[in-house]
mmCIF file of C-alpha atoms in Angstrom:
data_model
loop_
_atom_site.group_PDB
_atom_site.id
_atom_site.type_symbol
_atom_site.label_atom_id
_atom_site.label_comp_id
_atom_site.label_asym_id
_atom_site.label_seq_id
_atom_site.Cartn_x
_atom_site.Cartn_y
_atom_site.Cartn_z
ATOM 1 C CA UNK A 1 0.000 0.000 0.000
ATOM 2 C CA UNK A 2 1.339 3.430 -0.892
ATOM 3 C CA UNK A 3 1.914 6.289 1.435
ATOM 4 C CA UNK A 4 -0.789 8.890 1.708
ATOM 5 C CA UNK A 5 -1.088 12.200 3.431
ATOM 6 C CA UNK A 6 -3.812 14.711 3.920
ATOM 7 C CA UNK A 7 -2.931 17.899 2.122
ATOM 8 C CA UNK A 8 -3.703 20.926 4.241
ATOM 9 C CA UNK A 9 -3.861 24.457 3.017
ATOM 10 C CA UNK A 10 -7.518 25.300 2.733
ATOM 11 C CA UNK A 11 -9.955 25.797 5.567
ATOM 12 C CA UNK A 12 -13.330 24.078 5.527
ATOM 13 C CA UNK A 13 -15.091 27.319 4.620
ATOM 14 C CA UNK A 14 -12.761 27.892 1.651
ATOM 15 C CA UNK A 15 -13.176 24.310 0.400
ATOM 16 C CA UNK A 16 -16.904 24.844 -0.118
ATOM 17 C CA UNK A 17 -16.283 27.943 -2.252
ATOM 18 C CA UNK A 18 -13.735 26.350 -4.599
ATOM 19 C CA UNK A 19 -14.471 24.361 -7.742
ATOM 20 C CA UNK A 20 -11.557 22.007 -7.008
ATOM 21 C CA UNK A 21 -9.273 21.261 -4.086
ATOM 22 C CA UNK A 22 -6.726 18.573 -3.252
ATOM 23 C CA UNK A 23 -8.053 16.162 -0.639
ATOM 24 C CA UNK A 24 -5.187 13.655 -0.516
ATOM 25 C CA UNK A 25 -1.851 13.089 -2.144
ATOM 26 C CA UNK A 26 -0.627 9.511 -2.463
ATOM 27 C CA UNK A 27 2.796 8.538 -3.764
ATOM 28 C CA UNK A 28 1.236 7.699 -7.165
ATOM 29 C CA UNK A 29 -1.908 9.861 -7.334
ATOM 30 C CA UNK A 30 -3.749 12.987 -6.280
ATOM 31 C CA UNK A 31 -7.340 12.787 -5.091
ATOM 32 C CA UNK A 32 -9.093 16.055 -5.808
ATOM 33 C CA UNK A 33 -12.619 17.112 -4.989
ATOM 34 C CA UNK A 34 -14.588 18.479 -7.929
ATOM 35 C CA UNK A 35 -17.358 20.554 -6.363
ATOM 36 C CA UNK A 36 -19.005 21.167 -9.738
ATOM 37 C CA UNK A 37 -19.449 17.425 -10.297
ATOM 38 C CA UNK A 38 -19.817 16.627 -6.576
ATOM 39 C CA UNK A 39 -17.291 13.854 -7.189
ATOM 40 C CA UNK A 40 -13.785 12.865 -6.054
ATOM 41 C CA UNK A 41 -11.432 12.571 -9.032
ATOM 42 C CA UNK A 42 -8.200 10.576 -9.102
ATOM 43 C CA UNK A 43 -5.308 12.054 -11.093
ATOM 44 C CA UNK A 44 -2.577 9.454 -11.546
ATOM 45 C CA UNK A 45 1.097 10.348 -11.765
ATOM 46 C CA UNK A 46 2.789 8.672 -14.735
ATOM 47 C CA UNK A 47 6.457 8.653 -15.673
ATOM 48 C CA UNK A 48 6.212 11.764 -17.837
ATOM 49 C CA UNK A 49 2.615 12.940 -17.526
ATOM 50 C CA UNK A 50 -0.542 13.018 -15.419
ATOM 51 C CA UNK A 51 -3.638 10.923 -16.170
ATOM 52 C CA UNK A 52 -7.181 11.870 -15.197
ATOM 53 C CA UNK A 53 -9.327 8.934 -14.081
ATOM 54 C CA UNK A 54 -12.569 10.821 -14.728
ATOM 55 C CA UNK A 55 -11.781 11.891 -18.310
ATOM 56 C CA UNK A 56 -9.625 8.827 -19.126
ATOM 57 C CA UNK A 57 -6.841 10.922 -20.652
ATOM 58 C CA UNK A 58 -4.555 7.897 -21.110
ATOM 59 C CA UNK A 59 -5.930 7.362 -24.619
ATOM 60 C CA UNK A 60 -6.272 11.037 -25.584
ATOM 61 C CA UNK A 61 -3.903 13.887 -26.303
ATOM 62 C CA UNK A 62 -5.950 16.569 -24.523
ATOM 63 C CA UNK A 63 -5.428 17.892 -21.013
ATOM 64 C CA UNK A 64 -8.558 18.197 -18.883
ATOM 65 C CA UNK A 65 -9.373 20.774 -16.200
ATOM 66 C CA UNK A 66 -8.407 18.347 -13.412
ATOM 67 C CA UNK A 67 -4.861 17.996 -14.756
ATOM 68 C CA UNK A 68 -4.610 21.769 -15.298
ATOM 69 C CA UNK A 69 -5.715 22.277 -11.676
ATOM 70 C CA UNK A 70 -3.021 19.896 -10.338
ATOM 71 C CA UNK A 71 -0.334 21.613 -12.430
ATOM 72 C CA UNK A 72 -1.364 25.061 -11.133
ATOM 73 C CA UNK A 73 -1.561 23.717 -7.568
ATOM 74 C CA UNK A 74 1.959 22.236 -7.786
ATOM 75 C CA UNK A 75 3.325 25.497 -9.254
ATOM 76 C CA UNK A 76 1.780 27.565 -6.462
ATOM 77 C CA UNK A 77 3.107 25.135 -3.848
ATOM 78 C CA UNK A 78 6.606 25.394 -5.369
ATOM 79 C CA UNK A 79 6.426 29.210 -5.484
ATOM 80 C CA UNK A 80 5.354 29.441 -1.844
ATOM 81 C CA UNK A 81 8.271 27.212 -0.784
ATOM 82 C CA UNK A 82 10.687 29.363 -2.816
ATOM 83 C CA UNK A 83 9.307 32.533 -1.224
ATOM 84 C CA UNK A 84 9.703 31.048 2.265
ATOM 85 C CA UNK A 85 13.323 30.095 1.579
ATOM 86 C CA UNK A 86 14.047 33.551 0.156
ATOM 87 C CA UNK A 87 12.597 35.335 3.181
ATOM 88 C CA UNK A 88 14.573 33.086 5.553
ATOM 89 C CA UNK A 89 17.810 33.879 3.713
ATOM 90 C CA UNK A 90 17.089 37.625 3.841
ATOM 91 C CA UNK A 91 16.462 37.526 7.592
ATOM 92 C CA UNK A 92 19.851 35.844 8.199
#
């Protein structure tokens, strides 16, 4: 069984107002909540790409909104870590 962790970053009140949010991150997948569909969607992590379980993007060349959401979420997470490191270096 793979490792899993609850991804924190949104309060309960914010989760209800968002179209998507990350519920869990496993070592091989993200579980996101799609509030528009009222459905949990699994986005699998492949060797070079992401696969959406809801839209079955393994056999298609398009990128769905769930994959775009995960990419934006990862970019924002990376930027916030970079900003934290930069502010720590400036304070030293």
